[in-house]
Amino acid sequence: MKNSISFSKIAIHGLIILFIIFLLFPLLWVVASSLKSTQEIYSGAPTILPQHISFDHYLSVINGQQIFRSMWNSIVVGVVSTIIVILIAVPSAYAMVRYKSKVNNAILGWILVSQIFPVILVMIPLYVLLRYIGLTDSLTGLTLIYVVWSLPFVLWIMHGYVKSIPIELEEAAVLDGASRSQVIFKVLMPLLLPAIGASALFAFISAWNEFFFALVLMKSPTLATLQVELARYTGMEGQARTGPLAAASVIATIPSILLFIFMRKWLTKGLISGALKG
Amino acid sequence: MKTITNKKNILYSKKELGQIQLLLPVILVVTVFSLAPLLRGIYLGFTDYRLGDPISFNGIENYKQLFSDEYFWNSFKIGMVWTFVVTAIQVSLGLGLALLLNSKVRFTSFYTILILIPWATPPIIRGILWRQMYEPNTGAVNILLTNLGLISAPINWLSSFEFVIPAVIVAGVWGEISKAAIFLLAGLQTIPNDLYEASKIDGAGLWDQFRHITIPVLKPVLAAIISLTFMWNFNTFGIIWVLTQGGPGGLTRLPMLAAYEEGFKYGYIGYAAAIGNVMVIILSLMLFMYIRVQLRERTES
């Protein structure tokens, strides 16, 4: 009996590790490529691990200004759109939960219905609109699109979170003589911080990873976001640039992976603290 | 300062006004940048609009043209194959992985972090990773298969009519398994352990537990994941753009790529909007049928 149990445990670990090998191998392969010299990549009999580690490709990416500039563009658009989304979503979610009205259902319904529209149908009229007000090929226009793009989901998360906070907490604070702003900043904010953090990371990552809108909107090479710049690398110059492209991909993926791992912790923390207090 | 005190008073005395004030930004953003543009987009699908030209309504002309447009039909067909196959593999492997992670073994939170990584990889980078995997001479796929003795000459995966579809499907599934697994794991963790304990006492095996406890309890989550991934996969753009740009010979030209080309490469905005409208109708029909089946099953059981 005991044997069979430990056997099934080994089988489970084995299967999970097989999954992980499949899921991590492409990334490891590209990390290895980024550390190989160009000769080694084209040596005809490449090995999985680099024979000599070389940081040349990373140096060429860092010295080449384009990747750096595009990364900066992505950061600016991502941070600004995230701040705007949070500033809009948090008070709205609060209002939607605490004051019952028909507007709430209309907004929530629209969030769900709008998910069914393909991005092309979102992009065409927005493109026409942005062209009309002169915001195509501009970081401001792209920021605006990202606000519109991530607002529904952030509003949805925040709405759920605010709903999970018992109104008794606020009532008790008011009875103790707290003012409205004290209720919001001293009672609600600490409870909402995990949700705000998670939503902010979500909004930033959706902007950081987004490609389609940026491809359509940004025409000047100096305004390209990181994803657009990397996609351009694969197009024309293609094969000759395996090494630098691998290095750039690794650099571009690291922030996203770190934020995901971080976000996961934050989410579980928020859930656990919610469970303890509930 | 003045506005803040004003707001405070309104919040205390006139609740309704306070709510409108707080909701105003959302209402503004939603109507000006989401609702109105979408209605406009649907309308543009019934015009012959080209960028810079005046807009003129042309009724169902676009749809007549779409109906006889072979490019559109091909892209629609490959879009359906892609969406069904990727969603099916993604959800079943994701469920398998979630079940493994939910079994009481050690290191699962460490495993979960590793499994998160493909999901965290941006779609463009996913495309770049797999392009480098599929490189005929320097890519890992050919090297591995040659070393295993399965192929004798390198295969050019992404330009071969034979292999390109399975090749892009593997790449597409790769990036999406984690998402399904993590969501389903969260669903599995809500199932109380008592249910399993009780069924064990009744002599139920693992398969019985899976069929009679896990699946029924997980069904709402599963249904939500299937509908969402279906919509996401139908809208895939970035990874295919990098892998094949829709080639070879339009074989991997998913509907979004077709619409992008019509609208933003050739400037047929009206026609591209019409493709978008057809996509909405198809997606709505599929989801409607799926939800109906779900509801019927629920009332039967």
Coordinates of C-alpha atoms in Angstrom, one line a residue:
Chain A
M1 CA 0.0 0.0 0.0
K2 CA 2.7 2.4 1.0
N3 CA 4.7 1.6 -2.0
S4 CA 1.9 2.3 -4.4
I5 CA 1.3 5.7 -2.8
S6 CA 4.9 6.8 -3.2
F7 CA 4.9 5.4 -6.7
S8 CA 1.9 7.5 -7.7
K9 CA 3.7 10.5 -6.2
I10 CA 6.7 9.9 -8.3
A11 CA 4.5 9.6 -11.3
I12 CA 2.8 12.9 -10.6
H13 CA 6.2 14.7 -10.2
G14 CA 7.4 13.0 -13.3
L15 CA 4.4 14.2 -15.4
I16 CA 4.6 17.7 -14.0
I17 CA 8.3 17.8 -14.9
L18 CA 7.6 16.6 -18.4
F19 CA 5.1 19.5 -18.8
I20 CA 7.7 21.9 -17.4
I21 CA 10.3 20.7 -19.9
F22 CA 8.0 21.3 -22.8
L23 CA 6.9 24.7 -21.4
L24 CA 10.4 26.0 -20.6
F25 CA 12.5 24.4 -23.4
P26 CA 11.9 27.1 -26.1
L27 CA 12.8 29.8 -23.7
L28 CA 15.9 28.0 -22.5
W29 CA 16.9 27.4 -26.1
V30 CA 16.7 31.1 -26.9
V31 CA 18.6 32.0 -23.8
A32 CA 21.3 29.6 -24.9
S33 CA 21.3 31.1 -28.4
S34 CA 21.6 34.5 -27.0
L35 CA 24.8 33.4 -25.2
K36 CA 26.4 31.7 -28.2
S37 CA 28.7 33.4 -30.6
T38 CA 27.4 33.9 -34.1
Q39 CA 29.9 31.3 -35.4
E40 CA 28.6 28.8 -33.0
I41 CA 25.0 29.4 -34.0
Y42 CA 25.8 28.7 -37.6
S43 CA 28.4 26.0 -37.0
G44 CA 26.3 23.4 -38.7
A45 CA 26.2 21.1 -35.6
P46 CA 24.9 23.4 -32.8
T47 CA 24.6 22.0 -29.3
I48 CA 21.8 22.8 -26.9
L49 CA 24.1 24.5 -24.4
P50 CA 26.6 27.1 -25.5
Q51 CA 30.2 25.9 -25.7
H52 CA 31.6 29.3 -25.0
I53 CA 29.5 31.9 -23.2
S54 CA 29.6 35.3 -25.0
F55 CA 27.7 38.4 -24.1
D56 CA 28.3 40.0 -27.5
H57 CA 24.6 39.9 -28.5
Y58 CA 23.5 41.6 -25.3
L59 CA 26.2 44.3 -25.8
S60 CA 25.0 44.8 -29.4
V61 CA 21.4 45.2 -28.2
I62 CA 22.3 47.6 -25.5
N63 CA 24.6 49.6 -27.7
G64 CA 22.0 49.7 -30.6
Q65 CA 19.7 52.6 -29.7
Q66 CA 16.6 51.3 -31.3
I67 CA 15.7 48.6 -28.8
F68 CA 16.4 50.9 -25.9
R69 CA 14.3 53.7 -27.3
S70 CA 11.4 51.3 -28.1
M71 CA 11.6 49.9 -24.6
W72 CA 11.4 53.4 -23.2
N73 CA 8.3 54.1 -25.3
S74 CA 6.7 50.9 -24.0
I75 CA 7.4 51.9 -20.4
V76 CA 6.0 55.4 -20.8
V77 CA 2.8 54.2 -22.5
G78 CA 2.4 51.4 -20.0
V79 CA 2.9 53.4 -16.9
V80 CA 0.8 56.4 -17.9
S81 CA -2.1 54.2 -19.1
T82 CA -1.9 52.2 -15.9
I83 CA -2.1 55.2 -13.7
I84 CA -5.1 56.6 -15.7
V85 CA -6.9 53.3 -15.6
I86 CA -6.5 52.9 -11.8
L87 CA -7.6 56.5 -11.2
I88 CA -10.8 55.9 -13.2
A89 CA -11.6 52.4 -12.1
V90 CA -11.2 52.5 -8.3
P91 CA -13.7 55.3 -7.5
S92 CA -16.1 53.9 -10.1
A93 CA -16.0 50.4 -8.8
Y94 CA -16.6 51.8 -5.3
A95 CA -19.6 53.9 -6.5
M96 CA -21.0 50.9 -8.4
V97 CA -20.9 48.6 -5.4
R98 CA -22.1 51.1 -2.7
Y99 CA -24.9 52.9 -4.6
K100 CA -27.4 50.7 -6.4
S101 CA -28.6 52.0 -9.7
K102 CA -29.4 50.9 -13.2
V103 CA -26.3 52.5 -14.6
N104 CA -24.2 49.8 -12.8
N105 CA -25.9 46.9 -14.6
A106 CA -25.6 48.8 -17.9
I107 CA -21.8 49.2 -17.3
L108 CA -21.3 45.6 -16.2
G109 CA -23.4 44.3 -19.1
W110 CA -21.4 46.4 -21.5
I111 CA -18.1 45.0 -20.1
L112 CA -19.3 41.5 -20.9
V113 CA -20.8 42.2 -24.3
S114 CA -17.8 44.2 -25.5
Q115 CA -15.6 41.2 -25.0
I116 CA -17.2 39.5 -28.0
F117 CA -16.1 42.2 -30.5
P118 CA -12.9 41.3 -32.3
V119 CA -10.1 43.9 -31.9
I120 CA -10.3 44.7 -35.6
L121 CA -13.8 46.1 -35.1
V122 CA -12.6 48.1 -32.1
M123 CA -9.5 49.4 -33.9
I124 CA -11.1 50.6 -37.2
P125 CA -13.4 53.2 -35.7
L126 CA -10.8 54.2 -33.1
Y127 CA -8.2 54.6 -35.8
V128 CA -10.6 56.8 -37.8
L129 CA -11.4 58.8 -34.6
L130 CA -7.7 59.2 -33.7
R131 CA -6.9 60.3 -37.2
Y132 CA -9.6 62.9 -37.0
I133 CA -8.1 64.4 -33.9
G134 CA -4.5 64.0 -35.1
L135 CA -3.4 61.3 -32.6
T136 CA -2.3 58.5 -34.9
D137 CA 1.4 57.9 -34.8
S138 CA 1.6 59.4 -31.3
L139 CA 2.3 57.9 -27.9
T140 CA -0.6 59.9 -26.5
G141 CA -3.0 58.2 -28.9
L142 CA -1.6 54.8 -28.0
T143 CA -1.9 55.5 -24.3
L144 CA -5.5 56.5 -24.8
I145 CA -6.2 53.2 -26.6
Y146 CA -4.6 51.2 -23.8
V147 CA -6.7 52.9 -21.2
V148 CA -9.8 51.9 -23.2
W149 CA -8.5 48.5 -23.7
S150 CA -7.7 47.5 -20.1
L151 CA -10.4 49.5 -18.3
P152 CA -13.1 46.8 -18.6
F153 CA -11.1 44.1 -17.0
V154 CA -9.7 46.3 -14.2
L155 CA -13.1 47.6 -13.5
W156 CA -14.4 44.0 -13.3
I157 CA -11.7 42.9 -10.8
M158 CA -12.1 46.0 -8.6
H159 CA -15.8 45.7 -8.6
G160 CA -15.5 42.1 -7.3
Y161 CA -13.0 43.2 -4.7
V162 CA -15.0 46.1 -3.3
K163 CA -18.0 43.9 -3.2
S164 CA -16.2 41.5 -0.9
I165 CA -15.5 44.2 1.7
P166 CA -18.4 44.3 4.3
I167 CA -20.1 47.6 4.5
E168 CA -20.2 47.2 8.3
L169 CA -16.5 48.2 8.4
E170 CA -17.4 51.6 6.9
E171 CA -20.5 52.0 9.1
A172 CA -18.4 51.3 12.2
A173 CA -15.8 53.9 11.2
V174 CA -18.5 56.5 10.5
L175 CA -20.1 55.8 14.0
D176 CA -16.6 56.3 15.5
G177 CA -16.7 59.8 13.9
A178 CA -14.6 59.2 10.8
S179 CA -15.1 61.6 7.9
R180 CA -15.8 60.4 4.4
S181 CA -12.2 60.8 3.2
Q182 CA -11.0 59.0 6.3
V183 CA -13.3 56.1 5.6
I184 CA -11.9 55.9 2.0
F185 CA -8.3 56.4 2.8
K186 CA -7.9 54.8 6.2
V187 CA -10.4 51.9 6.0
L188 CA -11.0 51.0 2.4
M189 CA -7.6 51.8 0.8
P190 CA -5.5 49.4 2.9
L191 CA -8.0 46.6 2.1
L192 CA -8.1 47.5 -1.6
L193 CA -4.3 47.8 -2.0
P194 CA -3.7 44.2 -3.1
A195 CA -6.4 44.4 -5.7
I196 CA -5.1 47.8 -6.9
G197 CA -1.6 46.4 -7.1
A198 CA -2.8 43.3 -9.0
S199 CA -4.9 45.4 -11.4
A200 CA -2.1 47.9 -12.0
L201 CA 0.3 45.1 -12.9
F202 CA -2.3 43.6 -15.2
A203 CA -2.8 46.9 -16.9
F204 CA 0.9 47.5 -17.3
I205 CA 1.5 44.0 -18.7
S206 CA -1.3 44.2 -21.2
A207 CA 0.2 47.4 -22.5
W208 CA 3.8 46.0 -22.4
N209 CA 2.8 42.9 -24.4
E210 CA 0.3 44.5 -26.8
F211 CA 1.2 44.4 -30.4
F212 CA -1.8 44.9 -32.8
F213 CA -2.8 48.4 -31.8
A214 CA 0.8 49.6 -31.7
L215 CA 1.5 48.0 -35.1
V216 CA -1.5 49.8 -36.7
L217 CA -1.0 53.2 -34.9
M218 CA 2.8 53.8 -34.8
K219 CA 4.4 54.5 -38.1
S220 CA 7.5 56.5 -37.2
P221 CA 10.4 54.2 -36.3
T222 CA 11.3 56.4 -33.3
L223 CA 7.8 55.9 -31.8
A224 CA 7.8 52.1 -32.1
T225 CA 7.0 50.1 -28.9
L226 CA 9.2 47.2 -28.0
Q227 CA 7.0 44.6 -29.5
V228 CA 6.7 46.4 -32.8
E229 CA 10.5 46.9 -32.9
L230 CA 11.1 43.2 -32.2
A231 CA 8.6 42.1 -34.8
R232 CA 10.3 44.3 -37.3
Y233 CA 13.6 42.5 -36.6
T234 CA 12.1 39.2 -37.5
G235 CA 10.8 40.5 -40.8
M236 CA 13.5 41.9 -43.1
E237 CA 16.8 41.1 -41.5
G238 CA 15.4 37.7 -40.2
Q239 CA 17.9 34.9 -40.1
A240 CA 21.1 36.9 -40.0
R241 CA 20.2 38.3 -36.6
T242 CA 19.4 35.2 -34.6
G243 CA 21.8 36.1 -31.8
P244 CA 20.8 39.7 -31.2
L245 CA 17.1 38.9 -31.6
A246 CA 17.5 36.1 -29.0
A247 CA 19.2 38.5 -26.6
A248 CA 16.6 41.2 -27.2
S249 CA 13.8 38.7 -26.6
V250 CA 15.3 37.6 -23.3
I251 CA 15.6 41.2 -22.2
A252 CA 12.0 42.0 -23.2
T253 CA 10.6 38.9 -21.4
I254 CA 12.2 39.4 -18.1
P255 CA 10.1 42.3 -16.8
S256 CA 6.9 40.5 -17.8
I257 CA 7.9 37.2 -16.1
L258 CA 9.0 39.1 -12.9
L259 CA 5.7 41.0 -12.8
F260 CA 3.7 37.8 -13.3
I261 CA 5.4 36.0 -10.5
F262 CA 5.0 39.0 -8.3
M263 CA 1.4 39.5 -9.2
R264 CA 0.6 35.9 -8.4
K265 CA 2.0 36.3 -4.9
W266 CA 0.1 39.6 -4.4
L267 CA -3.2 38.0 -5.5
T268 CA -2.8 35.0 -3.2
K269 CA -1.9 37.4 -0.4
G270 CA -5.0 39.5 -1.1
L271 CA -7.2 36.4 -1.1
I272 CA -5.7 35.0 2.1
S273 CA -6.1 38.3 4.0
G274 CA -9.6 38.5 2.7
A275 CA -10.4 35.0 3.9
L276 CA -8.9 35.7 7.3
K277 CA -10.9 38.8 7.9
G278 CA -14.1 37.4 6.5
Chain B
M1 CA -9.2 72.2 -2.4
K2 CA -12.6 73.7 -3.1
T3 CA -13.7 70.8 -5.3
I4 CA -12.8 68.3 -2.6
T5 CA -15.0 69.9 0.1
N6 CA -17.8 70.2 -2.5
K7 CA -17.6 66.5 -3.3
K8 CA -17.6 65.6 0.3
N9 CA -20.8 67.5 0.9
I10 CA -22.5 66.0 -2.0
L11 CA -21.5 62.5 -1.0
Y12 CA -23.0 63.0 2.4
S13 CA -26.3 64.7 1.4
K14 CA -27.2 63.7 -2.2
K15 CA -26.0 60.2 -2.7
E16 CA -27.3 59.9 -6.3
L17 CA -25.3 63.0 -7.4
G18 CA -22.2 61.6 -5.7
Q19 CA -22.5 58.4 -7.6
I20 CA -22.8 60.1 -10.9
Q21 CA -19.7 62.1 -10.1
L22 CA -17.7 59.1 -9.3
L23 CA -19.0 57.2 -12.3
L24 CA -18.6 60.0 -14.8
P25 CA -15.1 59.1 -16.0
V26 CA -16.1 55.5 -16.7
I27 CA -19.4 56.6 -18.4
L28 CA -17.4 59.1 -20.5
V29 CA -14.6 56.6 -21.5
V30 CA -17.1 53.8 -22.2
T31 CA -19.5 55.9 -24.4
V32 CA -16.9 58.0 -26.3
F33 CA -14.2 55.4 -26.8
S34 CA -16.0 52.1 -26.7
L35 CA -19.7 52.2 -27.3
A36 CA -19.9 54.9 -29.9
P37 CA -16.8 53.7 -31.9
L38 CA -18.1 50.1 -31.9
L39 CA -21.5 51.2 -33.3
R40 CA -19.6 53.3 -35.8
G41 CA -17.5 50.3 -36.7
I42 CA -20.5 48.2 -37.3
Y43 CA -21.9 50.9 -39.5
L44 CA -18.6 51.2 -41.5
G45 CA -19.0 47.5 -42.3
F46 CA -22.0 48.6 -44.5
T47 CA -20.0 51.3 -46.4
D48 CA -17.3 51.3 -49.0
Y49 CA -15.1 53.6 -46.9
R50 CA -11.5 53.9 -47.9
L51 CA -9.1 56.1 -45.8
G52 CA -9.4 59.8 -46.9
D53 CA -12.4 59.2 -49.2
P54 CA -15.9 60.3 -48.3
I55 CA -18.0 57.6 -46.7
S56 CA -21.0 56.2 -48.6
F57 CA -23.4 53.6 -47.5
N58 CA -23.5 50.5 -49.8
G59 CA -25.9 48.2 -48.0
I60 CA -24.9 44.5 -48.1
E61 CA -22.5 45.0 -51.0
N62 CA -19.5 44.1 -48.8
Y63 CA -21.1 40.8 -47.7
K64 CA -22.0 39.8 -51.2
Q65 CA -18.4 40.4 -52.1
L66 CA -17.2 38.5 -49.0
F67 CA -19.4 35.5 -49.9
S68 CA -17.6 35.1 -53.2
D69 CA -14.2 36.0 -51.9
E70 CA -12.0 32.9 -51.8
Y71 CA -9.3 34.6 -49.7
F72 CA -11.9 35.3 -47.0
W73 CA -13.3 31.7 -47.1
N74 CA -9.9 30.2 -46.8
S75 CA -8.9 32.4 -43.9
F76 CA -12.2 31.7 -42.2
K77 CA -11.7 27.9 -42.6
I78 CA -8.2 28.0 -41.2
G79 CA -9.5 30.3 -38.4
M80 CA -12.0 27.6 -37.4
V81 CA -9.5 24.8 -37.5
W82 CA -7.0 26.9 -35.5
T83 CA -9.6 28.0 -32.9
F84 CA -11.1 24.5 -32.3
V85 CA -7.9 22.6 -32.2
V86 CA -5.9 25.1 -30.1
T87 CA -8.8 25.5 -27.7
A88 CA -9.4 21.8 -27.3
I89 CA -5.7 20.9 -26.8
Q90 CA -5.1 23.9 -24.5
V91 CA -8.1 23.2 -22.2
S92 CA -7.5 19.5 -21.9
L93 CA -3.7 19.8 -21.3
G94 CA -4.5 22.7 -19.0
L95 CA -6.9 20.6 -17.0
G96 CA -4.5 17.7 -16.8
L97 CA -1.8 20.0 -15.5
A98 CA -4.1 21.7 -13.0
L99 CA -5.2 18.2 -11.7
L100 CA -1.5 17.2 -11.3
L101 CA -0.8 20.5 -9.5
N102 CA -3.8 20.1 -7.3
S103 CA -2.7 16.6 -6.0
K104 CA -1.1 16.8 -2.6
V105 CA 2.5 16.6 -3.5
R106 CA 5.4 18.9 -2.6
F107 CA 6.9 21.8 -4.6
T108 CA 3.6 22.6 -6.3
S109 CA 3.9 26.3 -5.7
F110 CA 7.5 26.2 -7.1
Y111 CA 6.2 24.3 -10.2
T112 CA 3.3 26.8 -10.6
I113 CA 5.8 29.6 -10.9
L114 CA 7.7 27.8 -13.6
I115 CA 4.5 27.0 -15.4
L116 CA 3.5 30.6 -15.4
I117 CA 6.4 31.6 -17.6
P118 CA 5.0 30.9 -21.1
W119 CA 1.9 32.8 -20.2
A120 CA 4.0 35.8 -19.1
T121 CA 5.9 35.7 -22.5
P122 CA 4.5 38.4 -24.8
P123 CA 2.9 37.0 -28.0
I124 CA 5.5 38.5 -30.2
I125 CA 8.3 36.9 -28.2
R126 CA 6.4 33.6 -28.3
G127 CA 6.6 33.9 -32.1
I128 CA 10.3 34.7 -32.0
L129 CA 11.0 31.8 -29.7
W130 CA 9.3 29.3 -32.0
R131 CA 10.7 30.8 -35.1
Q132 CA 14.1 30.1 -33.7
M133 CA 13.0 26.6 -32.6
Y134 CA 11.8 25.9 -36.2
E135 CA 14.8 27.4 -38.0
P136 CA 15.7 24.7 -40.6
N137 CA 19.5 24.6 -40.0
T138 CA 20.0 26.1 -36.5
G139 CA 16.7 25.3 -34.8
A140 CA 16.2 22.9 -31.9
V141 CA 13.3 21.0 -33.5
N142 CA 15.3 19.7 -36.5
I143 CA 18.4 19.1 -34.3
L144 CA 16.4 17.0 -31.9
L145 CA 14.6 15.0 -34.6
T146 CA 17.8 14.4 -36.5
N147 CA 19.6 13.2 -33.4
L148 CA 16.7 10.9 -32.6
G149 CA 17.0 9.6 -36.1
L150 CA 13.4 10.5 -37.0
I151 CA 14.3 12.7 -40.0
S152 CA 17.2 12.5 -42.3
A153 CA 17.0 16.0 -43.9
P154 CA 16.1 19.2 -42.2
I155 CA 12.5 20.3 -42.6
N156 CA 11.6 23.9 -43.3
W157 CA 8.6 23.8 -40.9
L158 CA 7.2 27.3 -41.4
S159 CA 7.3 27.4 -45.2
S160 CA 6.1 23.8 -45.8
F161 CA 2.5 23.4 -46.9
E162 CA 2.5 20.0 -45.2
F163 CA 3.8 21.0 -41.8
V164 CA 3.1 24.6 -41.3
I165 CA -0.4 24.2 -39.7
P166 CA 0.7 21.6 -37.0
A167 CA 3.8 23.7 -36.4
V168 CA 1.9 26.9 -35.7
I169 CA -0.7 25.0 -33.6
V170 CA 2.1 23.6 -31.3
A171 CA 3.5 27.1 -30.9
G172 CA 0.0 28.5 -30.2
V173 CA -0.9 25.8 -27.7
W174 CA 2.5 26.2 -26.0
G175 CA 1.8 29.8 -24.9
E176 CA -1.7 29.2 -23.8
I177 CA -1.6 26.0 -21.7
S178 CA -0.4 27.9 -18.6
K179 CA -3.3 30.3 -18.6
A180 CA -5.9 27.5 -18.7
A181 CA -4.0 25.5 -16.1
I182 CA -3.7 28.4 -13.6
F183 CA -7.4 29.4 -13.9
L184 CA -8.6 25.8 -13.6
L185 CA -6.3 25.2 -10.6
A186 CA -7.9 28.1 -8.9
G187 CA -11.3 26.4 -9.7
L188 CA -10.1 23.1 -8.4
Q189 CA -8.9 24.6 -5.1
T190 CA -12.5 25.7 -4.3
I191 CA -13.6 22.0 -4.2
P192 CA -13.8 21.0 -0.5
N193 CA -11.7 18.1 0.4
D194 CA -14.6 16.5 2.4
L195 CA -16.3 15.6 -0.9
Y196 CA -13.3 13.4 -1.9
E197 CA -12.9 11.9 1.6
A198 CA -16.6 11.0 1.7
S199 CA -16.5 9.3 -1.7
K200 CA -13.3 7.4 -0.7
I201 CA -15.3 5.9 2.2
D202 CA -18.0 4.9 -0.3
G203 CA -15.3 3.1 -2.3
A204 CA -15.0 5.4 -5.3
G205 CA -11.9 5.2 -7.4
L206 CA -10.0 8.1 -8.9
W207 CA -11.9 8.0 -12.2
D208 CA -15.3 8.0 -10.3
Q209 CA -14.1 10.9 -8.3
F210 CA -13.1 12.8 -11.4
R211 CA -16.4 12.1 -13.2
H212 CA -18.8 12.6 -10.3
I213 CA -17.1 15.3 -8.2
T214 CA -14.4 17.2 -10.1
I215 CA -16.1 17.7 -13.4
P216 CA -19.6 18.6 -12.0
V217 CA -18.2 21.1 -9.5
L218 CA -15.7 22.5 -12.0
K219 CA -18.3 22.8 -14.8
P220 CA -19.1 26.5 -14.5
V221 CA -15.3 27.4 -14.4
L222 CA -14.6 25.1 -17.2
A223 CA -17.4 26.5 -19.3
A224 CA -16.2 30.0 -18.7
I225 CA -12.6 29.1 -19.6
I226 CA -13.7 27.3 -22.8
S227 CA -15.8 30.3 -24.0
L228 CA -13.0 32.8 -23.2
T229 CA -10.2 30.8 -24.7
F230 CA -12.4 30.2 -27.8
M231 CA -12.8 33.9 -28.3
W232 CA -9.2 34.7 -27.6
N233 CA -8.0 32.1 -30.0
F234 CA -10.4 33.2 -32.7
N235 CA -8.8 36.6 -32.4
T236 CA -5.1 35.5 -32.5
F237 CA -2.8 37.9 -34.4
G238 CA 0.6 38.6 -33.0
I239 CA 2.2 35.1 -32.8
I240 CA 1.1 34.2 -36.4
W241 CA 2.3 37.6 -37.6
V242 CA 5.8 36.8 -36.4
L243 CA 5.8 33.1 -37.3
T244 CA 4.5 33.2 -40.9
Q245 CA 2.8 36.5 -41.6
G246 CA -0.1 34.3 -42.8
G247 CA 2.1 32.3 -45.3
P248 CA 3.0 30.1 -47.0
G249 CA 0.4 30.8 -49.7
G250 CA -2.1 32.2 -47.1
L251 CA -2.3 28.8 -45.4
T252 CA -2.1 30.4 -41.9
R253 CA -3.9 33.6 -42.7
L254 CA -6.2 33.7 -39.7
P255 CA -9.3 36.0 -40.0
M256 CA -7.6 38.8 -38.0
L257 CA -4.7 38.8 -40.4
A258 CA -7.1 38.9 -43.3
A259 CA -8.9 41.9 -41.8
Y260 CA -5.7 43.7 -40.9
E261 CA -4.4 43.3 -44.5
E262 CA -7.7 44.5 -46.0
G263 CA -8.0 47.5 -43.7
F264 CA -4.6 48.7 -42.9
K265 CA -2.4 47.4 -45.7
Y266 CA -4.7 48.0 -48.7
G267 CA -6.9 50.7 -47.0
Y268 CA -10.3 49.0 -47.6
I269 CA -11.6 50.1 -44.2
G270 CA -15.2 49.4 -45.0
Y271 CA -14.5 45.9 -46.2
A272 CA -12.3 45.1 -43.1
A273 CA -15.1 46.3 -40.8
A274 CA -17.4 43.9 -42.7
I275 CA -15.1 41.0 -41.9
G276 CA -15.2 42.2 -38.3
N277 CA -19.0 42.1 -38.4
V278 CA -19.0 38.6 -39.8
M279 CA -16.6 37.5 -37.0
V280 CA -18.9 39.0 -34.3
I281 CA -21.9 37.1 -35.7
I282 CA -20.0 33.8 -35.9
L283 CA -18.6 34.2 -32.4
S284 CA -22.0 35.1 -31.0
L285 CA -23.7 32.1 -32.7
M286 CA -21.0 29.7 -31.4
L287 CA -21.3 31.0 -27.9
F288 CA -25.0 31.0 -28.0
M289 CA -25.1 27.4 -29.1
Y290 CA -22.5 26.5 -26.5
I291 CA -24.4 28.2 -23.7
R292 CA -27.7 26.5 -24.8
V293 CA -26.1 23.1 -24.6
Q294 CA -24.7 23.9 -21.2
L295 CA -28.0 25.1 -19.9
R296 CA -29.8 22.0 -21.3
E297 CA -27.3 19.7 -19.6
R298 CA -27.8 21.5 -16.3
T299 CA -31.6 21.2 -16.4
E300 CA -31.4 17.6 -17.4
S301 CA -29.1 16.6 -14.6

